[in-house]
Amino acid sequence: MLLMYFFSLLPIPVLAVTAIVMYRRKQHKLYPVFWAYVIFQFSRCTVEAIAYGVSYAAFFYSYWSSSALSVIFRLLLLRSIFLTVLEGYAPLHRLRRSGYEVAFLVFWALALFLTFHNYGGRRVSQLILDAGQAASFIAVGMFVFVVGSSALLGIRWTSAISGIALGLGLLGTADLAVFAGLSHNHFISTTAAGWIETLTYDCAVGIIAFCFVPRREEIRIPAAIEPARLQWVDSIRGALSE
């Protein structure tokens, strides 16, 4: 457990350096939601490390409350990415304005149905795991929606946006796998789940730091869509409006 505790502390200085570098380069103005997310994750890791040394109850409440806030932050960050990558594409104004919210409602309803369709006789611990699984499913679903819509439209991302999305994708996938494994007859042990979460979190923080800490020039990507893809979007829009 001491080794896992050591690995759980590694992201703290990395997140601090990332936040400071972004502030000095004025990147917190370009990516305000992401910068707030980095500050939140730094605070979360610090508070959880202190709570772990205080008592199990303190760590329990700090972990689950921060996990809930983290999911909300991820959804807001994915929405920010979605709006950013579609900015400047006039034909996609309607998709940019309401596409994310519509997809969120679809995944939200699907997650509730898949997780709680057989509700009854569940303990509090099982309900917590099921809620975590539902939230993770929504986060992963929205990640797939954001990445998939950009891929279908042929929209290229900058390295910064790609790093953020990759980090969020890793975190969401790990959370979904862990919560699904723990909630379904404890398919994985709590120790294995802890290692998966810790190492995945370290990798995600490392990827994000690699994309923001080293100084690099971002290549400006022209806002243009191939005519065939634009025609496909128009056909989908027409089918939905009928």
Short mmCIF file of C-alpha atoms in Angstrom, two decimals:
data_model
loop_
_atom_site.label_atom_id
_atom_site.label_comp_id
_atom_site.label_asym_id
_atom_site.label_seq_id
_atom_site.Cartn_x
_atom_site.Cartn_y
_atom_site.Cartn_z
CA MET A 1 0.00 0.00 0.00
CA LEU A 2 2.91 2.35 0.60
CA LEU A 3 4.00 1.91 -3.02
CA MET A 4 0.50 2.76 -4.25
CA TYR A 5 0.46 5.78 -1.94
CA PHE A 6 3.76 6.92 -3.46
CA PHE A 7 2.37 6.66 -7.00
CA SER A 8 -0.76 8.53 -5.94
CA LEU A 9 1.43 11.46 -4.83
CA LEU A 10 3.34 11.72 -8.12
CA PRO A 11 0.68 13.78 -9.96
CA ILE A 12 0.74 16.57 -7.34
CA PRO A 13 4.01 18.27 -8.45
CA VAL A 14 3.24 17.55 -12.12
CA LEU A 15 -0.17 19.22 -11.88
CA ALA A 16 1.35 22.17 -10.01
CA VAL A 17 4.01 22.68 -12.70
CA THR A 18 1.41 22.36 -15.47
CA ALA A 19 -0.86 24.97 -13.87
CA ILE A 20 2.03 27.39 -13.29
CA VAL A 21 3.39 27.01 -16.83
CA MET A 22 -0.05 27.55 -18.33
CA TYR A 23 -0.53 30.68 -16.24
CA ARG A 24 2.85 32.14 -17.18
CA ARG A 25 2.17 31.54 -20.88
CA LYS A 26 -1.36 32.99 -20.61
CA GLN A 27 -2.77 29.64 -21.66
CA HIS A 28 -5.28 29.80 -18.83
CA LYS A 29 -7.11 32.37 -20.98
CA LEU A 30 -7.14 30.07 -23.99
CA TYR A 31 -8.23 27.01 -22.01
CA PRO A 32 -10.03 28.40 -18.92
CA VAL A 33 -12.09 25.28 -18.18
CA PHE A 34 -9.08 23.01 -18.51
CA TRP A 35 -6.91 25.25 -16.33
CA ALA A 36 -9.61 25.20 -13.65
CA TYR A 37 -9.70 21.41 -14.02
CA VAL A 38 -5.93 21.18 -13.44
CA ILE A 39 -6.25 23.35 -10.31
CA PHE A 40 -9.11 21.18 -9.09
CA GLN A 41 -7.16 17.96 -9.64
CA PHE A 42 -4.15 19.40 -7.80
CA SER A 43 -6.39 20.33 -4.87
CA ARG A 44 -8.09 16.94 -5.00
CA CYS A 45 -4.84 14.97 -4.85
CA THR A 46 -3.54 17.12 -2.01
CA VAL A 47 -6.73 16.85 0.07
CA GLU A 48 -7.01 13.09 -0.48
CA ALA A 49 -3.37 12.58 0.51
CA ILE A 50 -3.94 14.49 3.75
CA ALA A 51 -7.24 12.72 4.43
CA TYR A 52 -5.60 9.32 3.90
CA GLY A 53 -3.24 10.06 6.77
CA VAL A 54 -6.04 11.28 9.03
CA SER A 55 -8.63 8.49 8.95
CA TYR A 56 -10.44 6.11 6.64
CA ALA A 57 -13.69 8.04 7.03
CA ALA A 58 -12.04 11.31 6.01
CA PHE A 59 -10.49 9.66 2.95
CA PHE A 60 -13.80 7.96 2.05
CA TYR A 61 -15.81 11.16 2.00
CA SER A 62 -13.10 13.22 0.31
CA TYR A 63 -12.58 10.57 -2.38
CA TRP A 64 -16.21 10.11 -3.35
CA SER A 65 -17.13 13.79 -3.19
CA SER A 66 -14.13 14.73 -5.33
CA SER A 67 -14.90 11.87 -7.73
CA ALA A 68 -18.40 13.25 -8.29
CA LEU A 69 -17.03 16.74 -8.90
CA SER A 70 -14.38 15.30 -11.22
CA VAL A 71 -17.02 13.69 -13.45
CA ILE A 72 -18.88 17.00 -13.68
CA PHE A 73 -15.64 18.75 -14.58
CA ARG A 74 -14.89 16.18 -17.29
CA LEU A 75 -18.29 16.68 -18.88
CA LEU A 76 -17.82 20.45 -18.85
CA LEU A 77 -14.34 20.03 -20.31
CA LEU A 78 -15.60 17.75 -23.08
CA ARG A 79 -18.27 20.33 -23.88
CA SER A 80 -15.57 23.00 -24.03
CA ILE A 81 -13.56 20.85 -26.45
CA PHE A 82 -16.65 20.26 -28.58
CA LEU A 83 -17.39 23.98 -28.82
CA THR A 84 -13.74 24.83 -29.49
CA VAL A 85 -13.17 22.37 -32.33
CA LEU A 86 -16.40 23.43 -34.08
CA GLU A 87 -15.69 27.13 -33.70
CA GLY A 88 -15.34 28.83 -37.05
CA TYR A 89 -17.40 26.24 -38.95
CA ALA A 90 -20.49 28.27 -39.91
CA PRO A 91 -22.39 25.32 -41.48
CA LEU A 92 -22.14 23.47 -38.15
CA HIS A 93 -23.63 26.26 -36.05
CA ARG A 94 -26.71 24.25 -35.10
CA LEU A 95 -24.66 21.19 -34.20
CA ARG A 96 -22.30 23.33 -32.12
CA ARG A 97 -25.19 25.02 -30.32
CA SER A 98 -27.21 21.99 -29.23
CA GLY A 99 -25.46 18.80 -30.36
CA TYR A 100 -23.60 18.19 -27.11
CA GLU A 101 -26.68 18.63 -24.93
CA VAL A 102 -28.76 16.28 -27.07
CA ALA A 103 -26.06 13.59 -26.97
CA PHE A 104 -25.71 14.07 -23.21
CA LEU A 105 -29.43 13.49 -22.65
CA VAL A 106 -29.30 10.33 -24.77
CA PHE A 107 -26.34 8.87 -22.88
CA TRP A 108 -27.81 9.97 -19.55
CA ALA A 109 -31.08 8.12 -20.21
CA LEU A 110 -29.22 5.07 -21.51
CA ALA A 111 -26.91 4.99 -18.48
CA LEU A 112 -29.83 5.17 -16.04
CA PHE A 113 -31.65 2.39 -17.86
CA LEU A 114 -28.66 0.05 -18.06
CA THR A 115 -27.60 0.64 -14.46
CA PHE A 116 -30.85 0.88 -12.53
CA HIS A 117 -33.34 -1.10 -14.64
CA ASN A 118 -33.25 -3.95 -12.11
CA TYR A 119 -33.29 -1.80 -8.99
CA GLY A 120 -34.13 -3.41 -5.65
CA GLY A 121 -32.48 -4.90 -2.59
CA ARG A 122 -29.19 -3.12 -3.09
CA ARG A 123 -26.94 -1.99 -0.29
CA VAL A 124 -25.57 1.52 -0.02
CA SER A 125 -22.13 0.41 -1.21
CA GLN A 126 -23.68 -1.22 -4.28
CA LEU A 127 -25.67 1.92 -5.05
CA ILE A 128 -22.48 4.00 -4.87
CA LEU A 129 -20.74 1.66 -7.31
CA ASP A 130 -23.74 1.69 -9.64
CA ALA A 131 -23.89 5.48 -9.56
CA GLY A 132 -20.17 5.60 -10.36
CA GLN A 133 -20.68 3.18 -13.23
CA ALA A 134 -23.52 5.30 -14.65
CA ALA A 135 -21.50 8.52 -14.40
CA SER A 136 -18.48 6.84 -16.02
CA PHE A 137 -20.64 5.50 -18.82
CA ILE A 138 -21.93 9.00 -19.56
CA ALA A 139 -18.41 10.46 -19.53
CA VAL A 140 -17.07 7.78 -21.88
CA GLY A 141 -20.10 8.12 -24.13
CA MET A 142 -19.62 11.87 -24.44
CA PHE A 143 -15.92 11.35 -25.12
CA VAL A 144 -16.78 8.98 -27.97
CA PHE A 145 -19.35 11.48 -29.27
CA VAL A 146 -16.89 14.39 -29.30
CA VAL A 147 -14.09 12.38 -30.90
CA GLY A 148 -16.40 10.56 -33.30
CA SER A 149 -18.17 13.69 -34.53
CA SER A 150 -14.83 15.38 -35.22
CA ALA A 151 -13.56 12.30 -37.06
CA LEU A 152 -16.71 12.01 -39.20
CA LEU A 153 -16.50 15.69 -40.13
CA GLY A 154 -12.78 15.50 -40.85
CA ILE A 155 -11.91 18.14 -38.24
CA ARG A 156 -8.29 18.07 -37.10
CA TRP A 157 -7.26 18.90 -33.56
CA THR A 158 -4.28 20.75 -32.13
CA SER A 159 -1.83 18.86 -29.93
CA ALA A 160 -3.18 20.58 -26.81
CA ILE A 161 -6.78 19.55 -27.49
CA SER A 162 -5.62 16.04 -28.41
CA GLY A 163 -3.69 15.73 -25.14
CA ILE A 164 -6.66 16.86 -23.08
CA ALA A 165 -9.02 14.49 -24.87
CA LEU A 166 -6.63 11.53 -24.59
CA GLY A 167 -6.21 12.13 -20.86
CA LEU A 168 -9.96 12.34 -20.33
CA GLY A 169 -10.50 9.23 -22.42
CA LEU A 170 -8.04 7.23 -20.33
CA LEU A 171 -9.60 8.38 -17.06
CA GLY A 172 -13.14 7.69 -18.20
CA THR A 173 -12.34 4.25 -19.60
CA ALA A 174 -10.50 3.22 -16.43
CA ASP A 175 -13.35 4.44 -14.23
CA LEU A 176 -15.94 2.58 -16.29
CA ALA A 177 -13.93 -0.65 -16.23
CA VAL A 178 -13.29 -0.43 -12.48
CA PHE A 179 -16.85 0.45 -11.47
CA ALA A 180 -18.30 -2.19 -13.79
CA GLY A 181 -15.92 -4.81 -12.39
CA LEU A 182 -16.62 -3.94 -8.76
CA SER A 183 -20.39 -3.66 -9.14
CA HIS A 184 -20.82 -6.99 -10.94
CA ASN A 185 -20.04 -9.52 -8.23
CA HIS A 186 -16.62 -7.98 -7.58
CA PHE A 187 -15.13 -9.16 -10.86
CA ILE A 188 -11.88 -7.48 -9.80
CA SER A 189 -10.41 -6.99 -6.35
CA THR A 190 -10.30 -3.62 -4.63
CA THR A 191 -6.49 -3.77 -4.68
CA ALA A 192 -6.41 -4.31 -8.45
CA ALA A 193 -8.97 -1.54 -8.88
CA GLY A 194 -6.82 0.81 -6.82
CA TRP A 195 -3.75 0.08 -8.93
CA ILE A 196 -5.67 0.52 -12.19
CA GLU A 197 -7.07 3.87 -11.07
CA THR A 198 -3.73 5.12 -9.71
CA LEU A 199 -1.56 4.16 -12.69
CA THR A 200 -4.12 5.35 -15.23
CA TYR A 201 -4.38 8.68 -13.43
CA ASP A 202 -0.58 9.03 -13.46
CA CYS A 203 -0.49 8.29 -17.20
CA ALA A 204 -3.27 10.78 -17.94
CA VAL A 205 -1.54 13.53 -15.95
CA GLY A 206 1.74 12.72 -17.70
CA ILE A 207 0.14 12.99 -21.15
CA ILE A 208 -1.46 16.32 -20.30
CA ALA A 209 1.81 17.69 -18.89
CA PHE A 210 3.70 16.52 -21.98
CA CYS A 211 1.31 18.48 -24.21
CA PHE A 212 1.44 21.70 -22.18
CA VAL A 213 4.72 22.01 -20.26
CA PRO A 214 7.26 21.78 -23.14
CA ARG A 215 7.17 24.89 -25.29
CA ARG A 216 5.92 24.20 -28.80
CA GLU A 217 4.36 26.18 -31.60
CA GLU A 218 0.80 25.21 -32.39
CA ILE A 219 0.13 24.84 -36.11
CA ARG A 220 -2.93 26.81 -37.15
CA ILE A 221 -5.52 24.48 -38.63
CA PRO A 222 -7.79 26.04 -41.28
CA ALA A 223 -11.51 25.77 -40.57
CA ALA A 224 -12.66 23.92 -43.66
CA ILE A 225 -14.83 20.88 -44.27
CA GLU A 226 -14.80 18.68 -47.34
CA PRO A 227 -17.89 19.25 -49.55
CA ALA A 228 -18.86 15.57 -49.34
CA ARG A 229 -18.88 15.66 -45.54
CA LEU A 230 -20.82 18.92 -45.53
CA GLN A 231 -23.40 17.40 -47.86
CA TRP A 232 -23.70 14.44 -45.50
CA VAL A 233 -24.31 16.80 -42.56
CA ASP A 234 -27.02 18.60 -44.54
CA SER A 235 -28.73 15.31 -45.37
CA ILE A 236 -28.71 14.25 -41.72
CA ARG A 237 -30.06 17.65 -40.69
CA GLY A 238 -32.85 17.36 -43.26
CA ALA A 239 -33.78 13.86 -42.12
CA LEU A 240 -34.00 14.96 -38.50
CA SER A 241 -36.12 18.00 -39.31
CA GLU A 242 -38.76 15.96 -41.16
#
